[in-house]
Short mmCIF file of C-alpha atoms and ligand atoms in Angstrom, two decimals:
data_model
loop_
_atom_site.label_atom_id
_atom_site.label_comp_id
_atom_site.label_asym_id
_atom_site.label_seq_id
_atom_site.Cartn_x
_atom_site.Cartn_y
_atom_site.Cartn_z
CA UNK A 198 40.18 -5.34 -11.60
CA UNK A 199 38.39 -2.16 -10.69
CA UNK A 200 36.74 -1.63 -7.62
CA UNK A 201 33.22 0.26 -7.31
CA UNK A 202 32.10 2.26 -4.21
CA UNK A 203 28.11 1.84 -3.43
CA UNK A 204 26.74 4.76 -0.66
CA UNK A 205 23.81 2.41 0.57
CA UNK A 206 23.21 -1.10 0.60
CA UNK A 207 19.40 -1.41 0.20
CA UNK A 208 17.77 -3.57 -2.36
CA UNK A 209 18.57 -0.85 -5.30
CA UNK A 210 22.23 -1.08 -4.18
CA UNK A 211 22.09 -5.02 -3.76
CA UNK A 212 20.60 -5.18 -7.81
CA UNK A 213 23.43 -2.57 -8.78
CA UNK A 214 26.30 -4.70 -7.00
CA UNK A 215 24.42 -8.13 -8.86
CA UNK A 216 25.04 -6.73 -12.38
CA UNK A 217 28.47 -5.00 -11.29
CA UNK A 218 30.03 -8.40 -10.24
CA UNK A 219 28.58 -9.77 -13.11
CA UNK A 220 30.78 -7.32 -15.14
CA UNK A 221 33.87 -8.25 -13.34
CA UNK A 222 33.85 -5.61 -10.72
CA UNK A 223 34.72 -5.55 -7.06
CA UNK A 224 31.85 -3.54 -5.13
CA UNK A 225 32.63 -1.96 -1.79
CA UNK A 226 28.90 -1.11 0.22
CA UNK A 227 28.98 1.42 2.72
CA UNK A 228 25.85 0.84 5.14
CA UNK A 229 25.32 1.19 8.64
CA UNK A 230 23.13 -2.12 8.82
CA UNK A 231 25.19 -5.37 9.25
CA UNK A 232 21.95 -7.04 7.04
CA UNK A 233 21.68 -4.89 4.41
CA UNK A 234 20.87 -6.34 0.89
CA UNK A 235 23.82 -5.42 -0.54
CA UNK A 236 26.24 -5.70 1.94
CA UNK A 237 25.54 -9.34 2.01
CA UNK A 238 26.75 -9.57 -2.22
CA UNK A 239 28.95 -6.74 -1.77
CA UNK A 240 33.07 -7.60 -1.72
CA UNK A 241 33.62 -5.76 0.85
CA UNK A 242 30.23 -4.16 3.45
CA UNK A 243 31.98 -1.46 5.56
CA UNK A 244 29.23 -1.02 7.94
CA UNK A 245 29.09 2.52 9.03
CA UNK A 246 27.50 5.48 9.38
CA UNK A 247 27.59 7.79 6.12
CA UNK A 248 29.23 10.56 8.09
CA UNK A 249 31.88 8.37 9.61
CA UNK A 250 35.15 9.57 7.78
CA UNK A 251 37.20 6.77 8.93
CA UNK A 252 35.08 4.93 6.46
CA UNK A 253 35.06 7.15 3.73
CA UNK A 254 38.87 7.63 3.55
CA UNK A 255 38.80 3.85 3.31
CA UNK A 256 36.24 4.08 0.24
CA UNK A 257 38.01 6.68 -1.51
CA UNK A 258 41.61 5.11 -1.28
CA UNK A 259 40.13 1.55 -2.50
CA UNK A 260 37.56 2.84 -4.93
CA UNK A 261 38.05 3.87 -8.72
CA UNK A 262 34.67 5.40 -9.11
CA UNK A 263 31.54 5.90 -6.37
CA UNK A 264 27.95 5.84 -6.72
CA UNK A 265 24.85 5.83 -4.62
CA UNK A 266 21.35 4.08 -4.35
CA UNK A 267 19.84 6.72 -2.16
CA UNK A 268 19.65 10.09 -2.21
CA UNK A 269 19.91 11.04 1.04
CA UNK A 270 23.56 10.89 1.68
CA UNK A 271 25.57 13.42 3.36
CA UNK A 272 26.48 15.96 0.72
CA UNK A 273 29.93 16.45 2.94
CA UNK A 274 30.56 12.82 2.19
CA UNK A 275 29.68 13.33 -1.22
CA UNK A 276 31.93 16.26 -1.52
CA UNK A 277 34.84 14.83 0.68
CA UNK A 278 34.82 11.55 -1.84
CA UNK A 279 35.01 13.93 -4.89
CA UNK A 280 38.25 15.14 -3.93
CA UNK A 281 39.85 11.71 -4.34
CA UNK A 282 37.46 9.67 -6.65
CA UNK A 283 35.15 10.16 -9.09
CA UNK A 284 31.57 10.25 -7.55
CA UNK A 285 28.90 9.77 -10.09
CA UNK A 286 26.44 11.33 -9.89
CA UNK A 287 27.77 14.17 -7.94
CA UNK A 288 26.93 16.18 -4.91
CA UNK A 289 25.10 19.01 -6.24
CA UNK A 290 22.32 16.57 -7.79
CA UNK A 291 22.00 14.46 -4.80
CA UNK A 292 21.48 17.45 -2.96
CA UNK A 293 19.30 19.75 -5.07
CA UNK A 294 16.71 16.35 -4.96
CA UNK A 295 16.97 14.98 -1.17
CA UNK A 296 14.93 17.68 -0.58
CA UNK A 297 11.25 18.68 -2.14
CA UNK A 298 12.07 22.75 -1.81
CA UNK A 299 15.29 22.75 -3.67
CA UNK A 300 14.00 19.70 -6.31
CA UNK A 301 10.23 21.81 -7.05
CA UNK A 302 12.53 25.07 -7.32
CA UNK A 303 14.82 24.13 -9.78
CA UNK A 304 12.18 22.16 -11.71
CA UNK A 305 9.94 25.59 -11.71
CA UNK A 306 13.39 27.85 -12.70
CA UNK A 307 13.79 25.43 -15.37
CA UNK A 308 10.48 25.82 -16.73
CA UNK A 309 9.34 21.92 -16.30
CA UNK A 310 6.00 22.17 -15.11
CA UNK A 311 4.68 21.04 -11.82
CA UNK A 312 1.72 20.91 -9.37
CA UNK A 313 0.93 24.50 -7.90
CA UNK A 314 3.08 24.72 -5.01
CA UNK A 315 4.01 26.73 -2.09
CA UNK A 316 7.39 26.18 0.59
CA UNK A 317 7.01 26.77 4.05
CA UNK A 318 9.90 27.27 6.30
CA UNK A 319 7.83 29.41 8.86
CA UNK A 320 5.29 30.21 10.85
CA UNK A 321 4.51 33.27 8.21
CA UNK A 322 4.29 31.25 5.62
CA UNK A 323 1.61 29.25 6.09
CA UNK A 324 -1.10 32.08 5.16
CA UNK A 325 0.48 32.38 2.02
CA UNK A 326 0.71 29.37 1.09
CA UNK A 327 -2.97 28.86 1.94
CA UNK A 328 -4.23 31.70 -0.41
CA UNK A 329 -1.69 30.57 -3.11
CA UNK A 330 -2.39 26.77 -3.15
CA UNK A 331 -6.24 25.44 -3.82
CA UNK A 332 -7.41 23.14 -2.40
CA UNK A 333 -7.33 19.81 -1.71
CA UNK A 334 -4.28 19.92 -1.08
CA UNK A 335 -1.29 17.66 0.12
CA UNK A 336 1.31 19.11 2.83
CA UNK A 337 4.70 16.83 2.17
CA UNK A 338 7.65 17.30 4.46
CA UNK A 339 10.72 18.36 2.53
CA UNK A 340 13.05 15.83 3.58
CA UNK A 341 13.15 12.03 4.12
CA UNK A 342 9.77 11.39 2.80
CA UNK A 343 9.42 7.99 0.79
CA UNK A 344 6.60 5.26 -0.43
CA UNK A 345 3.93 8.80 0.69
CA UNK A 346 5.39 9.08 4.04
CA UNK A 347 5.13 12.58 5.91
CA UNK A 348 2.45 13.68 4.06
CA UNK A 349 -0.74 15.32 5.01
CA UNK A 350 -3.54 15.01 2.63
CA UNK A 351 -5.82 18.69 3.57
CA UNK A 352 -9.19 18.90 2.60
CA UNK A 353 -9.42 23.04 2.87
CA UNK A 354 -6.51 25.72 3.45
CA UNK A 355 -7.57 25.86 7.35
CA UNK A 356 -6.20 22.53 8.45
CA UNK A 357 -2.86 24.29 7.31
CA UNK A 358 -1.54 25.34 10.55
CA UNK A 359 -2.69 21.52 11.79
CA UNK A 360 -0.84 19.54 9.36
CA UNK A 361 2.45 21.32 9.43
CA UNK A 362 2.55 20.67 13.32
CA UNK A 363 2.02 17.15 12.21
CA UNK A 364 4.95 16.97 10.25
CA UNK A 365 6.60 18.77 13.33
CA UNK A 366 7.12 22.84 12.16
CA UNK A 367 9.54 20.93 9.50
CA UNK A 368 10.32 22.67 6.11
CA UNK A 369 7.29 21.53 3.57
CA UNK A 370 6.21 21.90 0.38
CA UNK A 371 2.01 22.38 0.22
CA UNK A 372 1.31 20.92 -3.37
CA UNK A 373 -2.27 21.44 -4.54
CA UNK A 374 -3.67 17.96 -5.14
CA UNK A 375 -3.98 17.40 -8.65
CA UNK A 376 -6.66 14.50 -11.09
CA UNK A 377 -4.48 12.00 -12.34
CA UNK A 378 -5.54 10.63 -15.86
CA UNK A 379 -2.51 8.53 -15.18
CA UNK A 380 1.30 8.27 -13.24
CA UNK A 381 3.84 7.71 -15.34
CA UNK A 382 8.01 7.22 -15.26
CA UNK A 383 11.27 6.92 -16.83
CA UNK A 384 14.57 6.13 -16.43
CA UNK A 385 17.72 8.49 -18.11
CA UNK A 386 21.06 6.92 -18.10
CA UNK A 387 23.65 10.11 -18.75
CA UNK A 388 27.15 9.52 -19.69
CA UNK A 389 30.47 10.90 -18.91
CA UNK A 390 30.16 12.57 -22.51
CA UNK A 391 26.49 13.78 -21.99
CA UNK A 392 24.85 11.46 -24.11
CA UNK A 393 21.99 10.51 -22.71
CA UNK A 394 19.49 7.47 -23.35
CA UNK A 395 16.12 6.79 -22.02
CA UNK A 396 14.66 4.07 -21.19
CA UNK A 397 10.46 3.18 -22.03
CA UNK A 398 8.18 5.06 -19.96
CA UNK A 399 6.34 3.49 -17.55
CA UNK A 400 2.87 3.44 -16.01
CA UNK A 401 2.43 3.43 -12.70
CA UNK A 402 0.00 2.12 -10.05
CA UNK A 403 0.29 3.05 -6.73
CA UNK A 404 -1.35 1.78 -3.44
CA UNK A 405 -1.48 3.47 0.11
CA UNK A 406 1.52 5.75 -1.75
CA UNK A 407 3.41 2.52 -2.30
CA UNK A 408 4.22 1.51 -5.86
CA UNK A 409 2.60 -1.82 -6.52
CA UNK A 410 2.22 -2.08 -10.31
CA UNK A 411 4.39 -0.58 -13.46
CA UNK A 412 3.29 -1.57 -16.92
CA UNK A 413 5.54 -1.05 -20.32
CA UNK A 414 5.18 0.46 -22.59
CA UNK A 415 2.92 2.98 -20.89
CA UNK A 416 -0.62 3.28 -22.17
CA UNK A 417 0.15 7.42 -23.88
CA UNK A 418 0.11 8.45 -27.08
CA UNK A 419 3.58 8.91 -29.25
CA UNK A 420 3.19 13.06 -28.00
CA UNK A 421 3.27 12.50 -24.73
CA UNK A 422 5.56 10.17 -24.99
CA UNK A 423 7.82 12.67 -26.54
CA UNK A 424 7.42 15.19 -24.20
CA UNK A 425 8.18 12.68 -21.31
CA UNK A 426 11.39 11.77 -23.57
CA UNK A 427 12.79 15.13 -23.83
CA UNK A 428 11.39 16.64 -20.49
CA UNK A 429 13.52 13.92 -18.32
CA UNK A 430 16.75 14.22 -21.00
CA UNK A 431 16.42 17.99 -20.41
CA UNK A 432 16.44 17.59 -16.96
CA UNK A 433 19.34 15.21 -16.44
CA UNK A 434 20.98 17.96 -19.02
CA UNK A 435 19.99 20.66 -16.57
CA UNK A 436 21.73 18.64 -13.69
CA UNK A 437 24.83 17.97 -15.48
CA UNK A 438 24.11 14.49 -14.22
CA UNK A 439 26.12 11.69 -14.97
CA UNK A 440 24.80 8.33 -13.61
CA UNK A 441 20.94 7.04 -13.87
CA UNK A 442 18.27 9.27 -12.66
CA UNK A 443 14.21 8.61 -12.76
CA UNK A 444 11.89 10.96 -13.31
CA UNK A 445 8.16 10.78 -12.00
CA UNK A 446 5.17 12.56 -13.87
CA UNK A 447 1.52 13.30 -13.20
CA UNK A 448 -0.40 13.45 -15.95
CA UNK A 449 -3.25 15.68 -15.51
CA UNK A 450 -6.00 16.74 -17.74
CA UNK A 451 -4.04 15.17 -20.57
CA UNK A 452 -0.84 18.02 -19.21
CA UNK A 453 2.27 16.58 -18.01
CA UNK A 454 3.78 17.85 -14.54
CA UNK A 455 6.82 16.51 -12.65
CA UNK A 456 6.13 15.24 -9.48
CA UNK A 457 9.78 14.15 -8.40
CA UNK A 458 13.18 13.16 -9.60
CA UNK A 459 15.46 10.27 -8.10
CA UNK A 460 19.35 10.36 -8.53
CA UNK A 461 19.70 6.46 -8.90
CA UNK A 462 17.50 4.25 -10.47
CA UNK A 463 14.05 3.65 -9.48
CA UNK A 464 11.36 0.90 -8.37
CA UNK A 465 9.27 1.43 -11.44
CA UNK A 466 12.52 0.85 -13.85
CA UNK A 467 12.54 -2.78 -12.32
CA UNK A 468 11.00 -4.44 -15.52
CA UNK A 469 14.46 -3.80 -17.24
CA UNK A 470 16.01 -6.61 -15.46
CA UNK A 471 13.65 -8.80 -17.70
CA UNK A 472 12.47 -6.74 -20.29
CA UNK A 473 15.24 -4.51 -22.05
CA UNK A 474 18.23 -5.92 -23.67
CA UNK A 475 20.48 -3.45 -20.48
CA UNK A 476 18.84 -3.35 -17.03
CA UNK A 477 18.96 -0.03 -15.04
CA UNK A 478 21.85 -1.36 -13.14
CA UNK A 479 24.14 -2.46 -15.35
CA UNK A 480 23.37 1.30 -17.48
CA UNK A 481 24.67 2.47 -13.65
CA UNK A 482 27.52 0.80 -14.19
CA UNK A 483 28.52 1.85 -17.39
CA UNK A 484 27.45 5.43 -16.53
CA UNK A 485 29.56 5.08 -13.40
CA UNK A 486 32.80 3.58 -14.65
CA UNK A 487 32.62 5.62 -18.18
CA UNK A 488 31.89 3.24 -20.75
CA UNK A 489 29.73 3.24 -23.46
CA UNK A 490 25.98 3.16 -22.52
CA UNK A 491 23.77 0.17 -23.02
CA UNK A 492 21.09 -0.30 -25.33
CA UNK A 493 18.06 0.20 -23.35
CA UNK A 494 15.78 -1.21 -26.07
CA UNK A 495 12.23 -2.92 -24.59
CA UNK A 496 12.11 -6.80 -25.70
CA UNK A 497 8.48 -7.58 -24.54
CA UNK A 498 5.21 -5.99 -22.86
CA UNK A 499 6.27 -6.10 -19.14
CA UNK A 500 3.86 -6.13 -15.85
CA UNK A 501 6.13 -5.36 -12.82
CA UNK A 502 4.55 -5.74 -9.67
CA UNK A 503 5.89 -5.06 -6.18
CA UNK A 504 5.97 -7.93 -2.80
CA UNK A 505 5.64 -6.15 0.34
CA UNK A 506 5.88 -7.74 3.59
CA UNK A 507 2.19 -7.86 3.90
CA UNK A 508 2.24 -11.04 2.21
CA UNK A 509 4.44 -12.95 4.23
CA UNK A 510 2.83 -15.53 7.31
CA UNK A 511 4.89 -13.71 10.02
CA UNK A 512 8.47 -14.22 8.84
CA UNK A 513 7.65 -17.14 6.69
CA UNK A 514 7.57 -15.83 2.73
CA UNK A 515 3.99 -17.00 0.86
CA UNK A 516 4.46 -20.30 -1.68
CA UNK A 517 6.37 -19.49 -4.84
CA UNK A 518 5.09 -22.42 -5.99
CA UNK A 519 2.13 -21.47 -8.39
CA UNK A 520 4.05 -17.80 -9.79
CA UNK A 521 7.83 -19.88 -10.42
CA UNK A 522 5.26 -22.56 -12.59
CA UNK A 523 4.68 -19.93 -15.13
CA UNK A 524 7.24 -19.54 -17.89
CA UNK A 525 6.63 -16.00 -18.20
CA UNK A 526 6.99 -14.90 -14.81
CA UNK A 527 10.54 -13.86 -13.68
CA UNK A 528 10.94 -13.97 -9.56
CA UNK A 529 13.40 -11.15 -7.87
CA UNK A 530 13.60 -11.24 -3.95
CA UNK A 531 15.98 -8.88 -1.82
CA UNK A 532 17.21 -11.05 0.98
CA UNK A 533 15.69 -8.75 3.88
CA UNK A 534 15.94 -10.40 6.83
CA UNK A 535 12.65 -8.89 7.98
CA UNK A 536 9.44 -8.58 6.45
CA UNK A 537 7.04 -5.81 7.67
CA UNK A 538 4.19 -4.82 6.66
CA UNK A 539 4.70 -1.98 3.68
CA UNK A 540 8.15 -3.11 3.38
CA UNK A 541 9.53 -4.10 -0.48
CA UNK A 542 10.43 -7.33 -0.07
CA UNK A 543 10.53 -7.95 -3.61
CA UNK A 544 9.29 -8.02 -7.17
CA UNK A 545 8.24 -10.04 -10.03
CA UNK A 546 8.14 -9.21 -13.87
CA UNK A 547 5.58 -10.88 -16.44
CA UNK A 548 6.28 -10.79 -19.85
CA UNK A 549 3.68 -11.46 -22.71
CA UNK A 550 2.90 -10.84 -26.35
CA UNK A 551 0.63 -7.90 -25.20
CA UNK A 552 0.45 -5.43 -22.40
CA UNK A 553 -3.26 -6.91 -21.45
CA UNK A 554 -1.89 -10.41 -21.02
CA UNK A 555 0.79 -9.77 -18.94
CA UNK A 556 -1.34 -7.56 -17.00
CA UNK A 557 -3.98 -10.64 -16.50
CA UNK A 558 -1.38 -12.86 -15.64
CA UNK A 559 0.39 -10.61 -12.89
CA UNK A 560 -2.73 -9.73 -11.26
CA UNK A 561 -4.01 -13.66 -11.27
CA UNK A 562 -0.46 -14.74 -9.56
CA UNK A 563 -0.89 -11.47 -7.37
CA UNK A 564 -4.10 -12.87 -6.27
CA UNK A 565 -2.91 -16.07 -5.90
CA UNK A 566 -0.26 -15.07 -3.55
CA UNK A 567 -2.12 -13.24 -1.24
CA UNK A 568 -4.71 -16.12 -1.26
CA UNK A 569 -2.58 -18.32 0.50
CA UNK A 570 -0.12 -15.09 2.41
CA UNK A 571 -1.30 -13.57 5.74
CA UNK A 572 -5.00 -13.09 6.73
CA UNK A 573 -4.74 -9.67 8.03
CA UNK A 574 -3.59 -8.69 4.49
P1 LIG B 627 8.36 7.81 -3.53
O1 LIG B 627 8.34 6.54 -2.75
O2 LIG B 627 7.97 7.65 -4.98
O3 LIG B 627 9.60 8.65 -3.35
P2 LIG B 627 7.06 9.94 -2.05
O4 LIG B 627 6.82 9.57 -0.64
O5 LIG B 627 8.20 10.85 -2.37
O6 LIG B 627 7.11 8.64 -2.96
P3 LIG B 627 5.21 11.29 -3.86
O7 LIG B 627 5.76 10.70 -5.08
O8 LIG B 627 5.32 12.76 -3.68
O9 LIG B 627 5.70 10.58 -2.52
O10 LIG B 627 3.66 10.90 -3.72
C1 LIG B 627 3.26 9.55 -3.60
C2 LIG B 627 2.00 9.34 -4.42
O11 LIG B 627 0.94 10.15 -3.89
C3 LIG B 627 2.13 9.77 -5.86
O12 LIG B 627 2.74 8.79 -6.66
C4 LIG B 627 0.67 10.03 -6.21
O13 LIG B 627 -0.02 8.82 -6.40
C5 LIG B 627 0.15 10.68 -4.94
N1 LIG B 627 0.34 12.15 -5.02
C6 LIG B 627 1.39 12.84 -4.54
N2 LIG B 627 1.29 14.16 -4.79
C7 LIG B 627 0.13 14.32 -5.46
C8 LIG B 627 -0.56 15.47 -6.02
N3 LIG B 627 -0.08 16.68 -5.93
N4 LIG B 627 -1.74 15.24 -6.63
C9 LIG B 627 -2.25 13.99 -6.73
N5 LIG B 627 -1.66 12.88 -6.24
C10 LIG B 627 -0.49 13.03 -5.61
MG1 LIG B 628 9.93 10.54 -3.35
MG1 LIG B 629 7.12 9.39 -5.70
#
């Protein structure tokens, strides 16, 4: 059988290497943490660092094709496994979107609208950026920023200079702060022949910058919807990307902007495990290894909503009890060893003859949970 390379074994890599098996393939995680998600499914969990090359000779001799679940892998790695494997998707579009400058720049060169924006590298760019951006404003740190971390919400252009020394004279991106009628998302799948198919958009609620709910199909009208179709086809096009990708909007003043793209797929594209007749994983599969893609075809309404540590007593998870008692309700847990406060821990899907129900439902088990979860919550 074939054997399937996975850079990162966090819960997105654990979900990949689920539906991978499930097709028949070997999956080999590369991961630095003996307890990651994946690693514990994986085949084989070469626990190392992403640079370690040792490690990635071994992945490209056993593997016939590599993907990742994160996008901030060592382009050298990715580029050293391209010259002996396929790597899917490739180094230039993990790259271009581990880091805000290069992502907002090619989104602006290739005329996909985003929020008013300004990079600073330097000290001498701050006054620029200042006069160009209005304010509010949000300062986010280029690199390694996730679930809103390293970002600086500014109330006026003079707590510039502040903020950026916050985020410790790293390279930023100042993004004027836009009024969201609504966050939405979807998932592309893009094949080896550049067909592409997208998945439902979804509509997203977030909390403290964490995503906690998704709802499909997303409350927009069928021109919006269109646009958010062709927008993130166009921009997996524009990538050359082969592999699934997730692209996040803002939609603002009834206008759609881009707020960021993922190379792998994404938190709010978790209701496909339940709720389309292919889940995002197994479309990474197929993307990955070649074959045909999936249908990606919605099935039901679909409430996804997100467990984060905060819910758990200490290390002891809240009752299942009263959410695995509904028939409609579909449990997915990660197998951290360690819940923390703001960490994903997990996720559950409700699926109903309408949008509204499964909302109702999702929220009255979310309730429930954190009824009888921590105190502090
Ligand atoms: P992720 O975990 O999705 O990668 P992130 O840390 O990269 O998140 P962003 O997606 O940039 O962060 O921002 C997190 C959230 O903060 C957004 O989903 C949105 O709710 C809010 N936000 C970010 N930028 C803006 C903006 N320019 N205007 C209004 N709200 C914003
Ligand atoms: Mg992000
Ligand atoms: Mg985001």
């Amino acid at each position: 059988g074939a054997t399937l390379g996975m850079l990162g074994g966090g819960q997105l890599g654990r979900m990949f290497t689920i539906a991978a098996r499930n097709m028949g393939y070997e999956v080999v995680v590369l991961d630095p943490d003996p307890d990651s998600p994946a690693g514990m499914l994986a085949s084989d969990h070469v626990c190392a660092d992403y640079l370690d090359t040792t490690a990635l000779q071994y992945l490209s001799k056993t593997c016939d094709a590599i993907t990742t679940e994160f996008e901030n892998v060592p382009a050298e790695s990715l580029e050293y496994l391209a010259r002996h494997c396929d790597v899917r998707p490739g180094a230039r579009a993990v790259t271009l979107t581990q880091d805000r400058i290069s992502e907002k720049t090619f989104l602006h060169d290739n005329g996909f609208a985003t929020a008013p924006f300004a990079v600073i590298r330097e000290p001498a760019d701050l006054d620029a950026a200042a006069r160009t951006v209005p304010s509010p404003a949000i300062l986010k740190i280029a690199r390694f920023g996730y679930d809103g971390k390293g970002q600086y919400p500014l109330a006026s252009g003079e707590e510039l200079a502040g903020a950026w020394q916050e985020l410790g004279h790293n390279p930023c991106v100042l993004e004027q702060r836009v009024d969201l009628d609504l966050e939405i998302s979807v998932v592309v799948a893009r094949g080896t022949d550049g067909e592409s198919r997208c998945y439902p958009v979804a509509e997203n609620v977030h909390r403290h910058g964490i995503l906690d709910v998704s709802l499909v199909p997303a409350r927009i009208d069928a021109d919006l919807e269109q646009q958010v179709l062709e927008s993130a086809t166009a921009i997996a096009g524009a990538l050359d990307y082969v592999g699934v990708l997730a692209v996040e909007f803002f939609v603002s003043g009834g206008k759609l902007l881009v707020n960021e793209i993922a190379p792998r797929p994404h938190n709010s594209g978790h209701y496909t495990l339940d709720a389309t007749l292919t889940s995002q994983f197994e479309q990474q599969v197929r993307a990955v290894c070649g074959l045909p893609l999936g249908d990606p075809r919605l099935l039901s309404p679909v409430v996804m909503i997100n467990l984060l540590g905060d819910l758990w007593r200490g290390q002891t998870p809240p009752d299942w009890g009263t959410l695995l008692a509904r028939p409609n309700a579909k449990l997915h847990l990660y197998g951290k060893r360690e819940a923390r406060a703001g960490r994903k821990m997990g996720h559950y899907n409700v699926l109903a003859p309408t949008l509204d129900e499964a909302l109702h439902t999702a929220r009255a088990i979310q309730q429930q949970l954190a009824d009888t979860g921590t105190h502090e919550a």
